[in-house]
Amino acid sequence: MIGIAVVSHSPRLAQSAVDLALEMVGAEGPAIAIAAGAGDGVTGTDAIKVAEAITEVSSPDGVLVMMDLGSAVMSAEMALEFLSDADGPVKLTSAPFVEGLMAAVVRAAGGASLDDVEREARGALQAKQTHLGDDDDELPGPQAGPAAEHSIEVALRNPHGLHARPVAMLVTAVSAFEATVTVANVRSGGLPVPANSPTALLGVGARQGDTISVAAAGRQAREALDAVNALVQRGFGELETPGAVAVPEDCAARPDRERSSEASSGGPIGVSPGLAVGPIVRMPEPLAEPAPAPELTLNERAEAVDRIEAAAASVARALIDKANRVSGAAREILEVTSMMATDPGLIGDARARVTDDGHTPERAVWAAVSDITSIFREQGGLLAERIPDLHDVRNRIVAELLGRPAPGLPDRAEPYVLVARDLAPADTALIDPALCRAIVTVEGGPTSHTAILARALGVPAVVAARHALEIREGSVVIVDGTTGMIVVDPTDEQVATAEQESGRVVAFDGTGRTLDGHRVQLLANVASPDSVAAALEANAEGVGLFRTEFCFLDHEEAPDVEEQVAAYRRVFAAFPGQKVIIRTLDAGADKPLAFVTAEDEANPALGIRGYRTAWRSPKLLDSQLQAIAIAAAAEAADVGVMAPMIATVDESIEFASRCADHGLRTVGVMIETPAAAITALDILQVVDFASLGTNDLAQYTMAADRLAGELALLNDPWQPAVLRMIREACRAGVATGKPVGVCGEAAADPLLAAILVGLGVTSLSMSPRALGGVAELLRSVTVEQCRDAAATVVAASSATMARTTAAALLVRA
Ligand code: PEP
Ligand code: MG
C-alpha cells in the first residue's frame, strides 16, 4: 500500500482533513504522516519536516504528497532534494487538498498503485463540479474500462444512497477481485463510471430508492457483482446502524474526537447473538476495602455499634426476601447466607472493634470477616468453601453502611438489561437468563469469558460499548447482540419489531454437512453440567469443548476426585455413544481458580496458565485425569481428553503419556499459541487430535489482550495473520490424517465456519445457540466453494477485506 504525506500551513487543518479522510476507511487506511506549520505554533511549512514525513510513510509502493497551497508546494519540492532514503517513488500532486486527500486515502486503502491514486485525487473535484453544473473537461476523468460481460441492476436501500461511507465500502469490496466494474445511475441516465473510483461514484448521485446498474468484466466478474449486490442488499450496514450506540440526549454533547476514537477502536461489538428489549440496570462498582479513618470518639461509638446491627439486620432481611422468591438449593444457600449476616460471633467481633478500638463500623466489619476467613482457609475443606459467601455478606453489610447499592448482580424481580464496566466470569455465571435479557459492558472483547458465558446462557451481549455507563439507569434499550447496536429510548414500533424478531431461532437437525454432503461434526461447548441441557435441546452432535474450570470457579480448595467424577459423569451421561472432548483445567488470566492460579504474576495471560499449572501442581492434573478416566469408564460417551495452552511438542508428549498412565486412549491438545500452530505437524505425530482455540490463538498472534475492548479490532479471528495460523494447523491435520477441530468462538460465526471447513477443519464446537445458524450456512455451500473461498480469504490484506470477500463468495443474495 502506498503512503501519504500531508503538507499544510496549519497543523489543525491537516489533522482535521486526515481525520475526515480516515473516517471513510477506519483502521484499514494507508500510513499517513503530516508535515504542517513552521514550528512553535507558527503558520507555514518546513521542507525538512516534509522530508521527514515522506520518510516516515515511505513504502516500496511509493508515497503521494498532498499539499495545500503556495509555500507548501515549494517546501515539498525542496524536500525531494533532501530525501536520501525513500523506499519507493515519491509523487507530488496538484489534487485539491480536502477532496483529493479523501479520494487518495480510499483508493490507497483498496491497494491501488501510486499513479491510480494520484489520478483519482486529481479528479476529486468532479463530483462537486457535476453537482453544481460546473464540469471541466480538462480534468482527468475516471476511465470506465473494457466492455462488461455481466451486469445486475439493484435498488439502493440505505437511507442516503451512495454517500462517502458506502462508496468507500464499494471501492474496497471490488478491489478484492480480478474484475473491472462500473456503476451507472439508471434514474439519471448518467454514463457508467468505474467502481474503483470514489469520486466518480460520488458523482453518480445515487439516492435511496435509485436503481444502479453494475457491470463487470474479467476473471472474477461474477464474484465482484455478488459482492456489490451483497453490500447493497445489506444497505451497506446502514439499515440498522450496526455498531452504533444511539446515545441518550445528555450524552450527545460529547466531543467528536471521542466519538470517532470509539469508531476506530471497534466501538460496541455484538458478542452473543439475539435481540432484547428492557430497562437498564447498572451493576454496582466492586467494593474496595474501606479506607483507614480517624479513631471514633467515645461518644460516637455507641451509635456506630447500632448502625452495624441495623445494617446486618437489613442485609439478612433482603436475603430472606430473595430466598422466598426461589426454591431448592438456591433457597437453602440464601437462607444460610442470611444467617451469616447476623451471626453473633461476627457481629460481636465487629462491635468489639468499634467499642474497644474506635474503628469505623465499615472497617470493623471488614476486619472481623477477614479474621474469620483466615481461620476458614486454614481449616480447608467445607469451611474454605464458605469463604465466597462470607465475602458476599461482608460486602453487603459494608455497602449498606456506606449507603451504596448492594454489590454483585442486581436483585430484580422484573426483566432488565444489565450494564456493567466489566463482569467477572463468576458474576456472569450467576445470571438468570429469564430476568437478565441482555448484557452490555464497557470493557471486554468478543472472546472474553464473559462473552463466552453469555453465549452459553443464551443472553444477547454487547461489549466494548465505551459510553454505556452514560445511559440513564431505567432507560429502555434495544440491544442487538449480533450487530452491537444499542438503541436508547426506542419508539413503540421499534420495540414491537425487536420483540417479534427476538423470538426467531434457526433449528439444527443434528447432522452437520455441506450442500454436497461433506460431513462436519457440529458440537457444543459446555461450561458445566448445568449447561448440558441447552446442548441437548440444540441437537448438538456431542461436546467439542467441556471447560472443566468453570465447574470450580467458586472453590477455594481443589475439588477431590469424587466431586470431579460426579461433575464429569453428568456431562458424559448426557451423550451416550457421542463424542465428548473434556479439557483439563485451564486456570489463570481471566479465569483464576483460587486453588491453582499463581498470585502476583506481572503478566498472567503469558504466565502460569493452562497446561503450565501442571508444572506447579502436577498432582492436580493427575487427580483430574484419574477422575476423567473413572467417569469415562462409568458412562457410554466417546470421551477424548485435551490439554489447554500447549506450546511445545515436549508438553504434548508429556501430556499424552500422563493420559496413557490413566488408561485414557483418545488424547489431544489445544492449538491456541502461535508456537503450537507452527509446530502442529510435529505435535500431531504424538497425539490423536487437535482443537484450535481461536480465542487465544487470536490474542497471542495479534499480541492483543482478549479482554481489552479497545483492542477488539486486532482480536479478531478474521485477521489474515490468524487465518494463516489456522491454515498451518489444518495442513498438519491433512498431512497426518488426524482430526483438527475448532472450539474457539470463530466456530460460531457461520461465514467463518465455512472458511474453516474450506481450510480442512473436521469439526466445529460452539455455544449451542449458534448451531442452527452455522448449520444453515454450511448447508448452502459445497465443500469446493468453501475451499476456493478459503484460499482467497487467507490471502486478504485485512480482516475487513477477508470478511467482505467471504460474504461475497459464500452468501447468496
Ligand atoms: C480458545 O482460546 O479459543 C478456547 C476455546 O479456550 P478458552 O476460550 O476457554 O480460553
Ligand atoms: Mg483458550
XYZ file of N, CA and C in Angstrom, residues 167-256:
270
model
N -19.606 4.418 -0.504
C -18.683 4.463 -1.643
C -17.363 3.809 -1.254
N -16.871 4.146 -0.067
C -15.599 3.555 0.377
C -15.723 2.035 0.475
N -16.881 1.548 0.979
C -17.063 0.092 1.106
C -17.113 -0.573 -0.272
N -17.778 0.119 -1.195
C -17.903 -0.453 -2.540
C -16.529 -0.547 -3.215
N -15.761 0.548 -3.090
C -14.425 0.553 -3.699
C -13.589 -0.569 -3.083
N -13.653 -0.700 -1.744
C -12.859 -1.734 -1.067
C -13.290 -3.120 -1.523
N -14.609 -3.312 -1.626
C -15.095 -4.652 -1.989
C -14.653 -5.034 -3.393
N -14.786 -4.111 -4.366
C -14.450 -4.523 -5.733
C -12.948 -4.681 -5.913
N -12.158 -3.961 -5.088
C -10.705 -4.122 -5.281
C -10.223 -5.511 -4.934
N -11.072 -6.304 -4.234
C -10.630 -7.656 -3.861
C -10.680 -8.616 -5.042
N -11.264 -8.199 -6.152
C -11.466 -9.134 -7.270
C -10.719 -8.721 -8.523
N -10.431 -9.742 -9.298
C -9.807 -9.504 -10.586
C -10.942 -9.207 -11.577
N -11.412 -7.972 -11.560
C -12.546 -7.604 -12.418
C -12.583 -6.092 -12.585
N -13.085 -5.652 -13.736
C -13.291 -4.221 -13.946
C -14.784 -3.976 -13.806
N -15.136 -3.130 -12.858
C -16.547 -2.961 -12.522
C -16.961 -1.508 -12.760
N -18.147 -1.314 -13.308
C -18.657 0.049 -13.484
C -20.034 0.166 -12.853
N -20.394 1.402 -12.525
C -21.690 1.667 -11.896
C -22.349 2.838 -12.617
N -23.649 2.709 -12.909
C -24.379 3.832 -13.518
C -25.694 4.008 -12.785
N -26.156 5.254 -12.722
C -27.434 5.534 -12.077
C -28.533 5.464 -13.135
N -29.420 4.486 -13.012
C -30.453 4.286 -14.032
C -31.416 5.476 -14.038
N -31.714 6.040 -12.854
C -32.670 7.155 -12.789
C -32.178 8.358 -13.586
N -30.911 8.740 -13.356
C -30.423 9.959 -14.008
C -29.953 9.685 -15.435
N -29.801 8.421 -15.797
C -29.345 8.071 -17.139
C -27.886 8.449 -17.382
N -27.110 8.637 -16.312
C -25.697 9.017 -16.451
C -24.855 7.877 -17.012
N -23.674 8.218 -17.504
C -22.775 7.208 -18.072
C -22.186 6.345 -16.963
N -21.812 5.091 -17.275
C -21.184 4.248 -16.249
C -19.841 4.834 -15.820
N -19.547 4.705 -14.517
C -18.244 5.165 -14.011
C -17.559 3.985 -13.337
N -16.228 4.009 -13.234
C -15.544 2.865 -12.619
C -15.840 2.754 -11.127
N -16.070 1.505 -10.694
C -16.414 1.295 -9.284
C -15.190 1.337 -8.387
N -14.003 1.502 -8.956
C -12.839 1.648 -8.080
C -12.489 3.123 -7.890
N -13.391 4.025 -8.333
C -13.096 5.454 -8.229
C -14.100 6.120 -7.292
N -13.682 6.443 -6.052
C -14.635 7.018 -5.106
C -15.253 8.318 -5.601
N -14.445 9.165 -6.222
C -15.007 10.453 -6.636
C -16.015 10.261 -7.754
N -15.712 9.331 -8.678
C -16.655 9.093 -9.763
C -17.950 8.520 -9.205
N -17.833 7.619 -8.224
C -19.036 7.023 -7.637
C -19.880 8.070 -6.920
N -19.194 8.987 -6.227
C -19.949 10.057 -5.560
C -20.691 10.894 -6.600
N -20.042 11.075 -7.777
C -20.634 11.873 -8.855
C -21.870 11.225 -9.474
N -22.072 9.921 -9.234
C -23.230 9.209 -9.780
C -24.527 9.754 -9.167
N -24.409 10.320 -7.966
C -25.554 10.960 -7.316
C -26.707 10.007 -7.076
N -26.411 8.757 -6.691
C -27.488 7.786 -6.484
C -28.043 7.908 -5.068
N -29.398 8.001 -4.976
C -30.037 8.201 -3.677
C -30.804 6.936 -3.286
N -31.337 6.943 -2.054
C -32.135 5.783 -1.619
C -33.281 5.564 -2.621
N -33.497 4.326 -3.035
C -34.575 4.019 -3.969
C -34.113 4.022 -5.417
N -33.014 4.719 -5.728
C -32.498 4.702 -7.103
C -32.014 3.297 -7.447
N -32.171 2.951 -8.741
C -31.601 1.678 -9.184
C -30.258 1.970 -9.818
N -29.247 1.207 -9.431
C -27.956 1.355 -10.096
C -27.704 0.131 -10.965
N -27.054 0.384 -12.079
C -26.699 -0.722 -12.952
C -25.211 -0.990 -12.731
N -24.880 -2.209 -12.356
C -23.487 -2.552 -12.062
C -23.041 -3.581 -13.104
N -21.971 -3.266 -13.814
C -21.495 -4.176 -14.858
C -20.058 -4.576 -14.553
N -19.676 -5.789 -14.960
C -18.317 -6.246 -14.649
C -17.753 -7.096 -15.773
N -16.441 -6.970 -15.951
C -15.721 -7.809 -16.917
C -14.501 -8.367 -16.213
N -14.004 -9.514 -16.669
C -12.786 -10.069 -16.071
C -13.044 -11.413 -15.429
N -11.923 -12.069 -14.959
C -11.994 -13.430 -14.447
C -12.978 -13.584 -13.274
N -13.003 -12.597 -12.391
C -13.887 -12.737 -11.227
C -15.076 -11.766 -11.305
N -15.554 -11.545 -12.544
C -16.646 -10.585 -12.734
C -17.867 -10.953 -11.900
N -18.252 -12.219 -11.955
C -19.461 -12.630 -11.230
C -19.293 -12.449 -9.721
N -18.118 -12.836 -9.208
C -17.881 -12.706 -7.766
C -17.945 -11.239 -7.344
N -17.382 -10.366 -8.196
C -17.395 -8.939 -7.862
C -18.835 -8.424 -7.807
N -19.657 -8.872 -8.778
C -21.058 -8.435 -8.785
C -21.782 -8.965 -7.549
N -21.461 -10.204 -7.170
C -22.084 -10.758 -5.956
C -21.727 -9.917 -4.744
N -20.458 -9.488 -4.719
C -20.008 -8.690 -3.566
C -20.758 -7.362 -3.506
N -20.911 -6.719 -4.673
C -21.616 -5.435 -4.696
C -23.076 -5.663 -4.293
N -23.653 -6.702 -4.859
C -25.057 -6.990 -4.550
C -25.246 -7.224 -3.052
N -24.310 -8.005 -2.454
C -24.440 -8.293 -1.015
C -24.384 -6.988 -0.216
N -23.496 -6.085 -0.611
C -23.386 -4.805 0.113
C -24.676 -4.005 -0.007
N -25.202 -3.945 -1.249
C -26.421 -3.154 -1.476
C -27.584 -3.763 -0.697
N -27.702 -5.099 -0.751
C -28.812 -5.741 -0.041
C -28.730 -5.499 1.455
N -27.511 -5.445 1.967
C -27.376 -5.208 3.411
C -27.438 -3.721 3.737
N -27.741 -2.904 2.719
C -27.850 -1.455 2.949
C -26.530 -0.870 3.418
N -25.435 -1.452 2.982
C -24.096 -1.006 3.379
C -23.998 -0.937 4.907
N -24.745 -1.822 5.571
C -24.691 -1.840 7.035
C -25.362 -0.636 7.677
N -26.148 0.130 6.883
C -26.733 1.351 7.453
C -28.209 1.195 7.768
N -28.751 0.017 7.480
C -30.185 -0.128 7.724
C -30.483 -0.129 9.207
N -29.527 -0.668 9.985
C -29.769 -0.705 11.429
C -28.632 -0.043 12.183
N -27.872 0.805 11.487
C -26.685 1.425 12.087
C -25.923 0.473 12.996
N -25.401 -0.661 12.435
C -24.724 -1.604 13.295
C -23.519 -0.969 13.971
N -23.280 -1.441 15.179
C -22.100 -0.982 15.889
C -22.244 0.401 16.465
N -23.412 1.048 16.314
C -23.513 2.410 16.823
C -24.319 2.425 18.100
N -23.894 3.181 19.051
C -24.716 3.387 20.227
C -25.545 4.621 19.945
N -26.864 4.473 19.968
C -27.721 5.641 19.839
C -27.702 6.306 21.198
N -26.872 7.329 21.366
C -26.622 7.873 22.704
C -27.809 8.674 23.200
N -28.044 8.649 24.481
C -29.124 9.456 25.018
C -28.782 10.929 24.885
N -29.822 11.790 24.999
C -29.592 13.210 24.773
C -28.489 13.788 25.632
N -28.454 13.376 26.895
C -27.474 14.003 27.768
C -26.045 13.584 27.451
N -25.863 12.640 26.539
C -24.502 12.275 26.132
C -24.173 12.878 24.778
N -25.157 13.481 24.144
C -24.956 13.869 22.756
C -23.929 14.976 22.589
N -23.625 15.697 23.666
C -22.682 16.801 23.534
C -21.233 16.347 23.612
N -21.033 15.047 23.634
C -19.668 14.524 23.719
C -18.854 15.001 22.529
N -17.573 15.359 22.760
C -16.803 15.879 21.637
C -16.649 14.856 20.511
N -16.596 15.346 19.286
C -16.474 14.463 18.126
C -15.268 13.557 18.218
